Coordinates of C-alpha atoms in Angstrom, one line a residue:
Chain G
A118 CA 137.0 119.7 113.2
Q119 CA 133.8 121.3 113.8
K120 CA 131.1 119.0 112.0
I121 CA 128.5 121.7 112.3
T122 CA 129.0 125.5 111.8
Q123 CA 126.4 128.1 112.6
T124 CA 128.0 131.4 111.9
Q125 CA 125.2 133.7 113.1
P126 CA 125.3 134.1 116.9
G127 CA 122.3 136.3 116.8
M128 CA 119.7 137.7 114.6
F129 CA 116.8 140.1 114.6
V130 CA 113.6 139.8 112.4
Q131 CA 110.5 141.8 112.2
E132 CA 107.4 140.1 113.0
K133 CA 105.8 138.7 110.0
E134 CA 109.0 138.5 107.9
A135 CA 111.0 135.5 106.9
V136 CA 114.4 134.7 108.4
T137 CA 117.0 132.4 107.3
L138 CA 119.3 130.6 109.7
D139 CA 122.6 129.3 108.3
C140 CA 124.0 125.9 108.8
T141 CA 127.0 124.2 107.1
Y142 CA 128.2 120.7 107.9
D143 CA 131.2 118.5 107.3
T144 CA 131.0 114.9 106.8
S145 CA 132.5 112.4 104.4
D146 CA 129.7 109.9 105.0
P147 CA 127.4 109.7 102.1
S148 CA 124.5 109.0 104.4
Y149 CA 123.5 111.6 107.0
G150 CA 120.6 113.3 108.4
L151 CA 120.2 117.0 109.4
F152 CA 118.1 118.2 112.2
W153 CA 116.9 121.7 113.3
Y154 CA 115.7 122.3 116.9
K155 CA 114.1 125.3 118.6
Q156 CA 115.2 126.0 122.3
P157 CA 113.1 128.7 124.1
S158 CA 114.3 130.2 127.3
S159 CA 112.5 127.3 129.1
G160 CA 115.2 125.1 128.1
E161 CA 113.4 122.5 126.2
M162 CA 114.6 121.2 122.9
I163 CA 111.8 121.1 120.3
F164 CA 112.4 119.2 117.1
L165 CA 111.4 121.1 114.1
I166 CA 112.5 119.6 110.8
Y167 CA 114.6 116.7 109.3
Q168 CA 116.5 116.4 106.0
G169 CA 118.0 113.2 104.9
S170 CA 121.1 113.3 102.5
Y171 CA 119.1 111.1 100.2
D172 CA 115.9 113.0 100.2
Q173 CA 114.8 114.3 96.8
Q174 CA 113.0 117.5 98.0
N175 CA 113.7 120.0 100.6
A176 CA 111.9 119.4 103.9
T177 CA 109.0 121.5 105.0
E178 CA 107.0 121.5 108.3
G179 CA 104.4 124.4 108.5
R180 CA 106.3 127.5 108.6
Y181 CA 109.7 126.1 108.7
S182 CA 111.4 124.9 105.4
L183 CA 114.9 123.7 104.9
N184 CA 117.1 125.0 102.1
F185 CA 119.2 121.9 101.5
Q186 CA 122.2 122.5 99.2
K187 CA 124.1 119.3 99.2
A188 CA 126.9 120.3 97.0
R189 CA 127.7 123.2 99.4
K190 CA 126.9 121.1 102.5
S191 CA 124.6 123.6 103.7
A192 CA 121.2 123.1 105.4
N193 CA 119.6 126.6 106.1
L194 CA 116.3 126.9 108.1
V195 CA 113.9 129.3 106.8
I196 CA 111.1 130.5 109.2
S197 CA 108.4 132.2 107.2
A198 CA 106.0 134.8 108.7
S199 CA 107.8 135.2 111.9
Q200 CA 105.9 135.3 115.2
L201 CA 106.9 136.6 118.5
G202 CA 106.9 133.1 119.9
D203 CA 109.5 132.3 117.5
S204 CA 112.1 134.1 119.5
A205 CA 114.4 131.5 120.9
M206 CA 117.9 129.7 120.3
Y207 CA 118.0 127.5 117.3
F208 CA 120.5 124.6 116.8
C209 CA 121.3 122.6 113.6
A210 CA 122.6 119.1 114.2
M211 CA 123.8 116.1 112.2
R212 CA 123.6 112.5 112.4
E213 CA 126.2 110.5 110.3
G214 CA 125.3 107.4 108.7
L215 CA 124.5 104.1 110.7
S216 CA 128.1 103.5 111.9
N217 CA 127.9 106.6 114.2
D218 CA 125.4 104.9 116.5
Y219 CA 123.0 107.5 116.0
K220 CA 124.7 110.3 117.8
L221 CA 124.0 113.9 117.1
S222 CA 126.5 116.6 116.6
F223 CA 125.4 120.2 117.4
G224 CA 126.2 123.5 116.1
A225 CA 126.9 126.4 118.4
G226 CA 123.2 127.8 117.9
T227 CA 121.8 131.1 116.7
T228 CA 119.7 133.2 118.9
V229 CA 116.5 134.7 117.1
T230 CA 114.7 137.8 118.4
V231 CA 111.4 138.6 116.6
R232 CA 110.6 142.3 116.9
A233 CA 106.9 143.5 117.0
Chain B
S289 CA 106.1 111.5 118.8
A290 CA 107.2 109.9 122.2
V291 CA 106.1 111.2 125.4
I292 CA 109.4 111.8 127.5
S293 CA 109.4 112.9 131.0
Q294 CA 112.2 113.8 133.2
K295 CA 112.5 114.2 137.0
P296 CA 113.4 116.6 138.7
S297 CA 112.7 119.5 136.4
R298 CA 115.2 121.6 138.2
D299 CA 117.3 121.4 141.4
I300 CA 119.8 123.3 143.5
C301 CA 122.5 121.3 145.2
Q302 CA 125.4 121.7 147.4
R303 CA 128.9 120.8 146.1
G304 CA 130.1 117.3 146.9
T305 CA 126.6 115.8 146.6
S306 CA 125.0 113.6 144.0
L307 CA 121.9 113.9 142.1
T308 CA 119.9 111.2 140.1
I309 CA 117.9 112.4 137.1
Q310 CA 115.2 110.0 136.0
C311 CA 114.0 109.7 132.4
Q312 CA 110.8 108.0 131.3
V313 CA 109.5 107.2 127.9
D314 CA 106.1 106.1 127.1
S315 CA 107.3 103.5 124.5
Q316 CA 110.2 101.0 124.2
V317 CA 113.3 102.3 122.9
T318 CA 116.7 100.5 122.5
M319 CA 118.9 103.5 122.7
M320 CA 118.9 106.4 125.1
F321 CA 121.3 109.4 124.9
W322 CA 122.1 111.8 127.7
Y323 CA 123.2 115.3 126.8
R324 CA 124.6 118.1 128.9
Q325 CA 124.3 121.7 128.1
Q326 CA 126.4 124.1 130.0
P327 CA 125.3 127.8 130.2
G328 CA 125.3 129.6 127.0
Q329 CA 126.7 126.5 125.2
S330 CA 125.5 123.9 122.8
L331 CA 124.6 120.3 123.6
T332 CA 127.3 117.8 124.4
L333 CA 126.7 114.1 124.3
I334 CA 127.7 112.5 127.8
A335 CA 126.8 108.8 126.9
T336 CA 124.6 106.3 125.1
A337 CA 122.7 103.7 127.1
N338 CA 121.5 100.5 125.8
Q339 CA 119.3 98.2 127.9
G340 CA 121.3 95.3 129.3
S341 CA 124.7 96.7 128.6
E342 CA 127.0 99.3 130.1
A343 CA 126.7 102.8 128.8
T344 CA 129.1 104.0 126.2
Y345 CA 130.7 107.3 127.2
E346 CA 131.9 110.2 125.1
S347 CA 135.5 111.5 125.6
G348 CA 135.7 113.7 128.7
F349 CA 133.0 111.8 130.6
V350 CA 133.6 109.1 132.9
I351 CA 131.3 106.4 134.5
D352 CA 132.4 107.3 138.0
K353 CA 131.2 110.8 137.6
F354 CA 128.1 110.2 135.5
P355 CA 126.8 106.6 136.3
I356 CA 123.9 105.6 134.0
S357 CA 121.4 102.9 134.5
R358 CA 119.1 101.2 132.0
P359 CA 116.9 98.7 133.9
N360 CA 114.3 98.3 131.0
L361 CA 113.5 99.7 127.7
T362 CA 111.4 102.7 128.9
F363 CA 113.5 104.1 131.7
S364 CA 117.0 105.4 132.4
T365 CA 118.7 107.5 135.1
L366 CA 121.8 109.6 135.0
T367 CA 123.6 110.5 138.4
V368 CA 125.8 113.5 138.5
S369 CA 128.3 112.6 141.3
N370 CA 130.4 114.7 143.6
M371 CA 129.1 117.7 142.0
S372 CA 130.9 121.1 141.7
P373 CA 129.6 124.3 140.3
E374 CA 131.0 123.4 136.9
D375 CA 128.3 120.7 136.7
S376 CA 125.6 123.4 136.6
S377 CA 124.0 122.7 133.4
I378 CA 120.8 121.5 131.6
Y379 CA 120.7 117.6 131.4
L380 CA 118.6 116.2 128.7
C381 CA 117.6 112.7 127.8
S382 CA 116.8 111.6 124.3
P383 CA 115.5 108.2 123.3
L384 CA 116.1 107.0 119.9
T385 CA 112.6 106.6 118.3
G386 CA 113.5 106.7 114.7
V387 CA 116.2 107.5 112.1
R388 CA 114.3 110.7 110.9
E389 CA 113.6 112.2 114.2
Q390 CA 115.1 112.8 117.6
F391 CA 113.1 114.0 120.5
F392 CA 114.3 115.2 123.9
G393 CA 113.1 115.2 127.3
P394 CA 112.1 118.5 129.0
G395 CA 115.3 118.8 130.6
T396 CA 116.7 119.0 134.1
R397 CA 118.1 122.4 135.1
L398 CA 120.9 121.7 137.8
T399 CA 122.4 124.4 139.9
V400 CA 125.4 123.6 142.1
L401 CA 126.3 126.0 144.8

């Protein structure tokens, strides 16, 4: 079964607007972590933000924030005030508990194109 | 965050040959992960390497095809053996530096002709 689902293959957003990237996950482990990465065309994987299952607040890092809805098992990434440099592939990933040897499971990714 | 380097950054190889990818971290780490990203696809874990023990491979990956070395806590290598065009991918190392973070090396872009 797919552990991480990203249903939006591609999205367009106008410069300076906000965009929300969807991510739903599936786990029975009460302890898990959710990660978001940005991959520009250069191929590097840039770590953006982390949300722990027991964190009381939604994670934020600069223009990135995570809309964490635990009951719905969703961890959507919000990018505010989009910039041309935000055009990239974005991946959601999950690490399940401590028994999974810290492995990450990745979603299929969402391509974001920022228009001027 | 850790400084992670990979060599080579890219290579073009002939089928049937082997390529060894190096990953260097500026701090000691217990676990090193190796991922593959085939064109247009997401990342797939190849194996987990701990210093002083054999690597643990994921389903679909075998040691004869992807031998890994982990001679110390700051360095690891992944070899792609007897390459075919299907091995054309980006290969990324990722050291475990913390529970709430996971960084990746810059990647090695491999093309097999």
